[in-house]
Amino acid sequence: MKVKFYGTRGSVPTPDPEYFYFGGNTSCVQVTFSTNRVLILDAGTGIRNLGNDLLRDGHEQYDMLNILLSHTHWDHIQGFPYFEPAYDTRRNITISICGKQRMGNDLESLFATQMQNDFFPVALEKMGANFTFWQPDVTTYVHPRGIKVTAVKYSHRGDAYGYRIEEDGKTLVYCTDVEHKNGIDPNVVELSRNADLLIHDAQYTPEELKKKKGWGHSSFNQAIEVADLAGVKNLALFHHDPEHNDTFLLKMERECRKLFPNVFVARERCEVDL
Ligand SMILES: [Zn+2]
Ligand SMILES: [Zn+2]
């Protein structure tokens, strides 16, 4: 399994020179399985580059390209109208949220609303690809190709889900937009157990978190605590605050490595081979 970061920023894009190193695009991660098939996690503004790379590489996955969303806040869906493969009539694209007890509006109406004429010139149904919106009310599903996905709902305004993705004995865990309300959420620790890579929300410093209760995010020390408790091998800090520029994040990375040696601050275009 290979992981490539296309958007690591939280909340809003930061296309400014002092954000160039870690990147300014919002949440989007590409997972490539041993079959060379691709799964996309979240459709933040990073998905524009991801789509362009798929086309440039001639990646043929016309039968089903799955975009699995943690939730539908803007920074996780905003890049979708600029996802070029969605304009290809040969493609079948599944947009999904997996997990129990989802309370929000259905995905299709949310995506159609984002593209209604008040917000965008092209309607969802005019894009071209054949879309399927899929919201299985399950904790676990096993794909026929041997990929197992486990979903956990956690605290965030609206619903948000973390995913454990397993293939060939390798495990990726994606936990963004998670607020640990009364101590570390044990379900997040369980989801992350012995993962090869945990991608975890680290929007705030511990000081910032005190002022941002209820905003739905974690601090970097909470991400490290989850990684420690769960015995993960590598930790990627993710969903960077728009106010945290490259200088800030490089310093944060140095500090975090004193607490957890195998940690890195996720950077756009960075690839990890599990
Ligand atoms: Zn977010
Ligand atoms: Zn959110």
Coordinates of C-alpha atoms and ligand atoms in Angstrom, one line a residue:
M1 CA 0.0 0.0 0.0
K2 CA 1.3 3.5 -0.9
V3 CA 0.1 6.7 0.5
K4 CA 0.5 10.1 -1.2
F5 CA -0.6 13.4 0.4
Y6 CA -2.2 15.9 -2.0
G7 CA -3.7 18.2 0.6
T8 CA -2.6 18.5 4.2
R9 CA -4.0 21.8 5.3
G10 CA -7.1 22.2 7.5
S11 CA -10.0 24.5 7.3
V12 CA -9.1 26.8 4.4
P13 CA -6.5 26.7 1.6
T14 CA -3.3 28.8 2.3
P15 CA -1.8 29.6 -1.1
D16 CA 0.9 31.8 0.3
P17 CA 4.7 31.7 -0.2
E18 CA 5.4 30.9 3.5
Y19 CA 3.2 27.8 3.2
F20 CA 4.9 26.4 0.1
Y21 CA 6.9 23.6 1.8
F22 CA 4.1 21.8 3.6
G23 CA 1.4 23.0 1.1
G24 CA -1.7 25.0 1.2
N25 CA -4.3 22.6 -0.2
T26 CA -7.0 21.1 2.0
S27 CA -7.4 17.4 3.0
C28 CA -6.9 14.9 0.2
V29 CA -4.9 11.6 0.4
Q30 CA -4.3 9.0 -2.3
V31 CA -4.0 5.4 -1.3
T32 CA -2.7 3.0 -4.0
F33 CA -3.1 -0.7 -3.4
S34 CA -1.0 -3.6 -4.5
T35 CA -3.2 -3.9 -7.6
N36 CA -2.4 -0.3 -8.5
R37 CA -6.0 0.6 -7.8
V38 CA -6.5 3.9 -6.1
L39 CA -8.7 5.0 -3.2
I40 CA -9.1 8.7 -2.5
L41 CA -9.6 10.0 1.1
D42 CA -11.4 13.3 1.2
A43 CA -12.0 15.7 -1.6
G44 CA -10.4 18.9 -0.3
T45 CA -8.7 21.2 -2.8
G46 CA -5.8 18.8 -3.1
I47 CA -8.0 16.5 -5.2
R48 CA -7.5 18.9 -8.2
N49 CA -3.8 17.9 -8.4
L50 CA -4.6 14.3 -7.7
G51 CA -7.1 14.1 -10.6
N52 CA -4.6 15.8 -12.9
D53 CA -1.9 13.3 -11.9
L54 CA -4.3 10.3 -12.6
L55 CA -5.0 11.7 -16.1
R56 CA -1.3 12.5 -16.8
D57 CA -0.3 8.9 -15.7
G58 CA -3.1 7.4 -17.9
H59 CA -4.5 5.7 -14.8
E60 CA -7.4 3.6 -16.0
Q61 CA -9.8 2.8 -13.3
Y62 CA -13.0 3.4 -15.1
D63 CA -15.1 0.8 -13.4
M64 CA -15.0 2.3 -10.0
L65 CA -13.0 5.1 -8.4
N66 CA -14.0 5.5 -4.7
I67 CA -13.7 8.8 -2.9
L68 CA -14.2 8.0 0.8
L69 CA -15.0 11.0 2.9
S70 CA -14.3 11.6 6.6
H71 CA -17.2 14.1 6.6
T72 CA -18.6 16.8 4.4
H73 CA -17.2 20.0 5.9
W74 CA -16.1 22.4 3.1
D75 CA -12.4 21.7 3.4
H76 CA -13.1 18.0 2.7
I77 CA -15.3 18.4 -0.4
Q78 CA -14.4 21.8 -1.9
G79 CA -12.0 20.5 -4.4
F80 CA -14.5 18.1 -6.0
P81 CA -15.8 20.5 -8.7
Y82 CA -12.2 20.7 -10.0
F83 CA -11.6 16.9 -10.0
E84 CA -11.0 16.5 -13.8
P85 CA -11.8 12.7 -13.9
A86 CA -15.3 13.5 -12.8
Y87 CA -15.9 15.2 -16.2
D88 CA -15.0 12.0 -18.1
T89 CA -18.2 10.1 -19.2
R90 CA -16.3 6.8 -19.2
R91 CA -15.7 6.9 -15.5
N92 CA -17.8 5.5 -12.6
I93 CA -17.1 7.4 -9.4
T94 CA -18.4 6.4 -6.0
I95 CA -18.6 9.0 -3.3
S96 CA -18.9 7.4 0.1
I97 CA -19.0 7.8 3.8
C98 CA -18.7 4.6 5.7
G99 CA -19.9 4.1 9.3
K100 CA -22.7 3.7 11.7
Q101 CA -25.2 6.3 12.9
R102 CA -24.6 9.1 10.3
M103 CA -27.1 11.9 11.0
G104 CA -26.4 14.4 8.3
N105 CA -28.0 15.0 4.9
D106 CA -27.5 12.5 2.2
L107 CA -24.3 12.8 0.2
E108 CA -25.9 13.3 -3.2
S109 CA -27.9 16.4 -2.1
L110 CA -24.8 17.8 -0.4
F111 CA -22.7 17.5 -3.5
A112 CA -25.5 18.8 -5.7
T113 CA -25.9 21.8 -3.4
Q114 CA -22.2 22.6 -3.6
M115 CA -22.6 22.7 -7.3
Q116 CA -25.9 24.6 -7.6
N117 CA -25.8 27.7 -9.7
D118 CA -25.4 30.0 -6.6
F119 CA -22.0 28.5 -6.0
F120 CA -20.7 27.0 -9.2
P121 CA -21.3 27.2 -12.9
V122 CA -21.6 23.5 -13.7
A123 CA -24.2 21.3 -12.1
L124 CA -23.3 17.9 -10.6
E125 CA -25.4 16.0 -13.2
K126 CA -23.6 17.9 -16.0
M127 CA -20.1 16.9 -15.0
G128 CA -20.2 13.7 -17.1
A129 CA -19.0 10.7 -15.0
N130 CA -21.5 8.2 -13.6
F131 CA -21.8 8.9 -9.8
T132 CA -22.8 6.5 -7.1
F133 CA -23.4 7.9 -3.6
W134 CA -22.9 5.2 -1.0
Q135 CA -23.4 5.5 2.8
P136 CA -23.2 2.0 4.2
D137 CA -24.3 1.9 7.9
V138 CA -21.6 -0.6 8.9
T139 CA -18.5 -0.6 11.0
T140 CA -16.5 -2.9 8.7
Y141 CA -16.6 -3.9 5.1
V142 CA -14.3 -6.2 3.3
H143 CA -13.8 -5.5 -0.4
P144 CA -13.8 -8.5 -2.7
R145 CA -10.2 -7.6 -3.6
G146 CA -9.2 -8.2 0.0
I147 CA -9.2 -4.7 1.3
K148 CA -10.7 -4.3 4.8
V149 CA -12.1 -0.9 5.9
T150 CA -13.1 -0.3 9.5
A151 CA -14.9 3.0 10.4
V152 CA -15.3 4.7 13.7
K153 CA -17.4 7.8 14.4
Y154 CA -15.9 10.4 16.7
S155 CA -16.5 13.8 18.1
H156 CA -16.6 16.6 15.6
R157 CA -19.4 19.0 14.8
G158 CA -21.7 17.1 12.4
D159 CA -20.4 13.6 12.0
A160 CA -16.9 12.6 11.2
Y161 CA -15.4 9.2 10.7
G162 CA -11.9 7.7 11.0
Y163 CA -10.9 4.8 8.8
R164 CA -8.6 1.8 9.2
I165 CA -7.6 0.4 5.9
E166 CA -5.9 -2.9 5.7
E167 CA -4.4 -4.8 2.8
D168 CA -1.7 -7.5 2.6
G169 CA -0.9 -7.2 6.3
K170 CA -0.3 -3.4 6.1
T171 CA -2.5 -0.9 7.9
L172 CA -3.2 2.7 7.3
V173 CA -5.4 4.7 9.7
Y174 CA -6.9 8.1 8.7
C175 CA -8.2 10.1 11.6
T176 CA -8.8 13.8 10.8
D177 CA -11.1 16.3 12.3
V178 CA -11.3 14.6 15.6
E179 CA -11.8 16.2 19.0
H180 CA -10.8 14.2 22.0
K181 CA -13.4 15.5 24.4
N182 CA -12.8 13.8 27.8
G183 CA -9.3 12.4 27.4
I184 CA -8.2 10.5 24.4
D185 CA -11.0 8.7 22.7
P186 CA -10.4 4.9 23.3
N187 CA -12.2 4.1 20.0
V188 CA -9.6 6.1 18.1
V189 CA -6.8 4.2 19.9
E190 CA -8.4 0.9 19.1
L191 CA -8.9 1.9 15.5
S192 CA -5.2 2.8 15.3
R193 CA -3.8 -0.3 17.0
N194 CA -0.4 -1.3 15.6
A195 CA -0.9 0.7 12.4
D196 CA 2.0 1.1 10.0
L197 CA 0.9 4.7 9.5
L198 CA -1.5 6.8 11.4
I199 CA -2.6 10.1 9.9
H200 CA -4.0 12.1 12.7
D201 CA -5.4 15.6 13.1
A202 CA -2.8 17.9 14.7
Q203 CA -4.3 21.3 14.0
Y204 CA -3.4 22.9 17.3
T205 CA -0.6 23.3 19.9
P206 CA -1.7 22.3 23.4
E207 CA -2.1 26.1 24.2
E208 CA -4.2 26.7 21.2
L209 CA -6.4 23.7 22.0
K210 CA -7.4 25.3 25.3
K211 CA -8.9 28.3 23.4
K212 CA -10.4 26.2 20.7
K213 CA -12.6 23.7 22.6
G214 CA -15.6 22.8 20.5
W215 CA -13.8 23.5 17.2
G216 CA -13.5 19.8 16.5
H217 CA -9.7 19.3 16.4
S218 CA -6.7 17.8 18.2
S219 CA -3.4 19.1 19.3
F220 CA -0.1 17.5 18.2
N221 CA 0.5 16.1 21.6
Q222 CA -2.9 14.3 21.5
A223 CA -2.0 12.8 18.1
I224 CA 1.3 11.6 19.7
E225 CA -0.6 10.2 22.7
V226 CA -2.9 8.2 20.4
A227 CA 0.2 6.9 18.5
D228 CA 1.9 5.9 21.7
L229 CA -1.2 4.2 23.2
A230 CA -1.9 2.4 20.0
G231 CA 1.7 1.3 19.3
V232 CA 1.7 2.7 15.8
K233 CA 4.9 2.6 13.8
N234 CA 4.7 5.9 12.0
L235 CA 2.7 9.0 12.7
A236 CA 1.8 11.8 10.2
L237 CA 0.5 15.0 11.7
F238 CA -2.3 16.4 9.5
H239 CA -4.9 19.1 9.0
H240 CA -2.5 22.0 9.6
D241 CA -3.9 25.2 11.0
P242 CA -4.1 27.9 8.4
E243 CA -2.1 30.1 10.7
H244 CA 0.8 27.6 11.0
N245 CA 3.3 28.5 8.3
D246 CA 6.4 26.4 7.2
T247 CA 8.7 27.9 9.9
F248 CA 6.1 27.1 12.6
L249 CA 5.5 23.5 11.3
L250 CA 9.3 22.7 11.0
K251 CA 9.8 23.8 14.6
M252 CA 6.7 21.7 15.6
E253 CA 8.1 18.7 13.9
R254 CA 11.5 19.0 15.7
E255 CA 9.7 19.3 19.0
C256 CA 7.4 16.3 18.3
R257 CA 10.3 14.1 17.4
K258 CA 11.6 14.4 20.9
L259 CA 8.3 12.9 22.1
F260 CA 7.8 10.3 19.3
P261 CA 10.7 9.6 17.0
N262 CA 8.8 8.3 14.0
V263 CA 6.6 11.4 13.5
F264 CA 6.5 13.7 10.5
V265 CA 4.4 16.7 9.6
A266 CA 2.5 15.7 6.4
R267 CA 3.6 17.6 3.4
E268 CA 1.9 17.9 0.0
R269 CA 3.2 15.4 -2.6
C270 CA 5.0 13.4 0.1
E271 CA 4.7 9.6 -0.5
V272 CA 4.9 6.8 2.0
D273 CA 5.4 3.2 1.1
L274 CA 3.9 1.0 3.8
Ligands
ZN1 ZN -11.4 19.8 8.2
ZN2 ZN -14.5 19.3 9.9

